[in-house]
Amino acid sequence: MSSQLPDISSRGQWSASSSKHGFGVACLSDGSAETFWQSDGQQPHHISIQFPARQHIHSLALYLDIDKDESYTPCKVAILSGTSVRDMQPIHESEFAQEPRGWIDFALSDGDGPLHAHYVRIELPHNYENGRDARVRLARILGPPASQVQFRSELILPFTSPDFSMYESLR
């Protein structure tokens, strides 16, 4: 994970399709690789992040550990985004060629720069060894460098007045 990119994880409200008691989504952002979110229910499992305003998203990173979690480790990840749960579009899908140990970065783009979204969903449809529940030890959403956001904003909306900026991100 790049230390040059701002962590914007705390700007969103995190939720999950299910979780075991004591292993909720708060464990994803506690900074410890010894704790984890664990699902509890039918597959596919998912983690959702809803932002109050549109965010520029450079990448998403998950900390997975096959050695500690074995059959609880996801072997496939799908990432969807949109303005709400009703209009999500697939952004990225990945099956791991190697067993995951540590941070896995997923670069997110909407074609011409960082992804712009109000809503992001991480789907975990399959686990190693046909495991039923999934574990994710840590998760982060990283924004683009400030210079990249400013450059793109100038291309799309070249207006800089306070009156115009006030309504720039209405949805």
Short mmCIF file of C-alpha atoms in Angstrom, two decimals:
data_model
loop_
_atom_site.label_atom_id
_atom_site.label_comp_id
_atom_site.label_asym_id
_atom_site.label_seq_id
_atom_site.Cartn_x
_atom_site.Cartn_y
_atom_site.Cartn_z
CA MET A 1 0.00 0.00 0.00
CA SER A 2 1.32 3.39 -0.89
CA SER A 3 1.88 5.81 1.97
CA GLN A 4 1.47 8.66 -0.56
CA LEU A 5 -2.27 8.03 -0.88
CA PRO A 6 -4.70 9.37 1.75
CA ASP A 7 -6.75 6.81 3.67
CA ILE A 8 -10.40 7.87 3.22
CA SER A 9 -11.93 4.80 4.90
CA SER A 10 -13.29 6.76 7.85
CA ARG A 11 -15.37 9.00 5.57
CA GLY A 12 -17.75 6.12 4.83
CA GLN A 13 -20.27 4.10 6.80
CA TRP A 14 -19.25 0.44 6.76
CA SER A 15 -21.70 -2.46 6.93
CA ALA A 16 -21.68 -6.16 6.08
CA SER A 17 -24.08 -8.82 4.86
CA SER A 18 -23.56 -10.60 8.18
CA SER A 19 -21.03 -10.95 10.99
CA LYS A 20 -20.30 -13.26 13.89
CA HIS A 21 -20.83 -11.70 17.31
CA GLY A 22 -17.63 -9.90 18.32
CA PHE A 23 -16.21 -9.95 14.79
CA GLY A 24 -18.03 -7.04 13.14
CA VAL A 25 -16.95 -4.49 10.54
CA ALA A 26 -15.28 -2.34 13.23
CA CYS A 27 -12.45 -4.91 13.21
CA LEU A 28 -11.64 -3.96 9.61
CA SER A 29 -10.35 -0.54 10.66
CA ASP A 30 -8.85 -1.21 14.11
CA GLY A 31 -5.29 -1.37 12.74
CA SER A 32 -4.60 -4.87 14.06
CA ALA A 33 -3.99 -7.86 11.79
CA GLU A 34 -4.83 -10.09 14.77
CA THR A 35 -8.53 -9.17 14.68
CA PHE A 36 -10.90 -9.73 11.77
CA TRP A 37 -14.42 -9.38 10.40
CA GLN A 38 -16.05 -12.78 9.98
CA SER A 39 -19.24 -13.39 8.04
CA ASP A 40 -22.03 -15.58 9.36
CA GLY A 41 -24.50 -16.82 6.78
CA GLN A 42 -25.00 -17.78 3.17
CA GLN A 43 -22.57 -16.88 0.40
CA PRO A 44 -21.91 -14.55 -1.28
CA HIS A 45 -20.78 -12.35 1.58
CA HIS A 46 -20.26 -8.63 1.14
CA ILE A 47 -18.90 -5.53 2.82
CA SER A 48 -20.51 -2.22 1.86
CA ILE A 49 -19.19 1.31 2.26
CA GLN A 50 -21.54 4.23 1.81
CA PHE A 51 -20.16 7.76 1.61
CA PRO A 52 -22.29 10.84 2.33
CA ALA A 53 -20.75 12.63 -0.68
CA ARG A 54 -19.13 11.40 -3.87
CA GLN A 55 -15.55 10.29 -3.24
CA HIS A 56 -12.53 10.06 -5.52
CA ILE A 57 -11.23 6.52 -4.93
CA HIS A 58 -7.81 5.42 -6.16
CA SER A 59 -7.71 1.92 -4.71
CA LEU A 60 -9.06 -0.49 -2.15
CA ALA A 61 -6.82 -2.72 -0.05
CA LEU A 62 -7.70 -5.87 1.90
CA TYR A 63 -5.48 -7.68 4.39
CA LEU A 64 -5.98 -11.43 3.99
CA ASP A 65 -3.99 -14.27 5.56
CA ILE A 66 -4.39 -17.84 4.29
CA ASP A 67 -2.00 -19.17 6.97
CA LYS A 68 -4.17 -17.97 9.87
CA ASP A 69 -7.62 -18.21 8.27
CA GLU A 70 -7.36 -21.26 5.97
CA SER A 71 -10.83 -22.05 4.56
CA TYR A 72 -12.17 -18.69 5.78
CA THR A 73 -9.93 -16.87 3.27
CA PRO A 74 -11.67 -15.51 0.17
CA CYS A 75 -10.22 -16.76 -3.13
CA LYS A 76 -12.28 -14.40 -5.29
CA VAL A 77 -13.18 -10.72 -4.83
CA ALA A 78 -15.60 -8.62 -6.85
CA ILE A 79 -15.87 -4.86 -6.36
CA LEU A 80 -18.95 -2.90 -7.42
CA SER A 81 -19.75 0.79 -7.15
CA GLY A 82 -22.46 3.33 -7.86
CA THR A 83 -24.50 6.10 -6.32
CA SER A 84 -26.59 3.61 -4.31
CA VAL A 85 -27.22 -0.10 -3.92
CA ARG A 86 -29.73 0.09 -6.81
CA ASP A 87 -27.32 1.17 -9.57
CA MET A 88 -24.09 -0.64 -8.77
CA GLN A 89 -21.83 -1.61 -11.65
CA PRO A 90 -18.94 -4.11 -11.54
CA ILE A 91 -15.61 -2.29 -11.33
CA HIS A 92 -13.11 -5.05 -10.61
CA GLU A 93 -13.09 -8.83 -10.26
CA SER A 94 -10.14 -10.89 -9.19
CA GLU A 95 -9.37 -14.54 -8.49
CA PHE A 96 -6.13 -14.94 -6.63
CA ALA A 97 -3.40 -16.78 -8.55
CA GLN A 98 -1.44 -17.19 -5.31
CA GLU A 99 -2.69 -17.70 -1.78
CA PRO A 100 -3.06 -14.25 -0.17
CA ARG A 101 -0.72 -13.29 2.67
CA GLY A 102 -0.88 -9.62 3.61
CA TRP A 103 -2.19 -6.56 1.81
CA ILE A 104 -3.88 -7.06 -1.56
CA ASP A 105 -4.36 -3.81 -3.52
CA PHE A 106 -7.13 -3.34 -6.07
CA ALA A 107 -6.70 -0.28 -8.30
CA LEU A 108 -10.08 1.28 -9.05
CA SER A 109 -10.80 3.50 -12.03
CA ASP A 110 -13.81 4.74 -13.97
CA GLY A 111 -11.85 4.80 -17.22
CA ASP A 112 -10.14 8.18 -17.14
CA GLY A 113 -8.97 8.52 -13.56
CA PRO A 114 -9.88 7.56 -10.02
CA LEU A 115 -13.29 6.04 -9.39
CA HIS A 116 -16.01 8.49 -8.28
CA ALA A 117 -18.62 6.82 -6.09
CA HIS A 118 -21.04 7.22 -3.22
CA TYR A 119 -21.29 3.48 -2.65
CA VAL A 120 -18.74 0.63 -2.86
CA ARG A 121 -19.45 -3.05 -2.29
CA ILE A 122 -16.82 -5.76 -1.83
CA GLU A 123 -18.29 -9.16 -2.69
CA LEU A 124 -16.65 -12.36 -1.49
CA PRO A 125 -18.37 -15.15 -3.44
CA HIS A 126 -15.89 -18.03 -2.88
CA ASN A 127 -13.37 -19.16 -0.29
CA TYR A 128 -10.43 -21.51 -0.38
CA GLU A 129 -11.22 -25.17 0.42
CA ASN A 130 -14.93 -24.41 -0.20
CA GLY A 131 -15.18 -22.61 3.14
CA ARG A 132 -18.56 -21.16 4.03
CA ASP A 133 -17.79 -18.05 6.12
CA ALA A 134 -15.21 -15.42 5.15
CA ARG A 135 -12.63 -13.46 7.12
CA VAL A 136 -11.01 -10.15 6.25
CA ARG A 137 -8.46 -8.85 8.72
CA LEU A 138 -8.18 -5.21 7.60
CA ALA A 139 -9.61 -3.03 4.83
CA ARG A 140 -8.77 0.45 3.56
CA ILE A 141 -10.04 2.74 0.87
CA LEU A 142 -7.38 5.05 -0.52
CA GLY A 143 -7.99 8.33 -2.28
CA PRO A 144 -5.83 9.71 -5.09
CA PRO A 145 -3.03 12.18 -4.43
CA ALA A 146 -4.44 15.69 -3.93
CA SER A 147 -2.74 16.90 -7.12
CA GLN A 148 -4.58 14.26 -9.19
CA VAL A 149 -8.00 15.22 -7.74
CA GLN A 150 -7.39 18.91 -8.42
CA PHE A 151 -6.25 18.22 -12.00
CA ARG A 152 -9.30 16.12 -12.81
CA SER A 153 -11.70 18.59 -11.22
CA GLU A 154 -10.28 21.36 -13.39
CA LEU A 155 -10.84 19.25 -16.51
CA ILE A 156 -14.44 18.38 -15.74
CA LEU A 157 -15.58 21.56 -14.01
CA PRO A 158 -13.31 24.49 -14.87
CA PHE A 159 -15.32 26.84 -12.68
CA THR A 160 -13.79 27.95 -9.41
CA SER A 161 -16.26 30.36 -7.84
CA PRO A 162 -17.47 29.51 -4.31
CA ASP A 163 -21.08 29.57 -5.55
CA PHE A 164 -20.36 26.92 -8.17
CA SER A 165 -18.17 24.79 -5.90
CA MET A 166 -20.94 24.66 -3.32
CA TYR A 167 -23.11 22.61 -5.70
CA GLU A 168 -20.33 20.59 -7.37
CA SER A 169 -21.08 17.27 -5.63
CA LEU A 170 -24.85 17.22 -5.27
CA ARG A 171 -26.36 13.87 -6.11
#
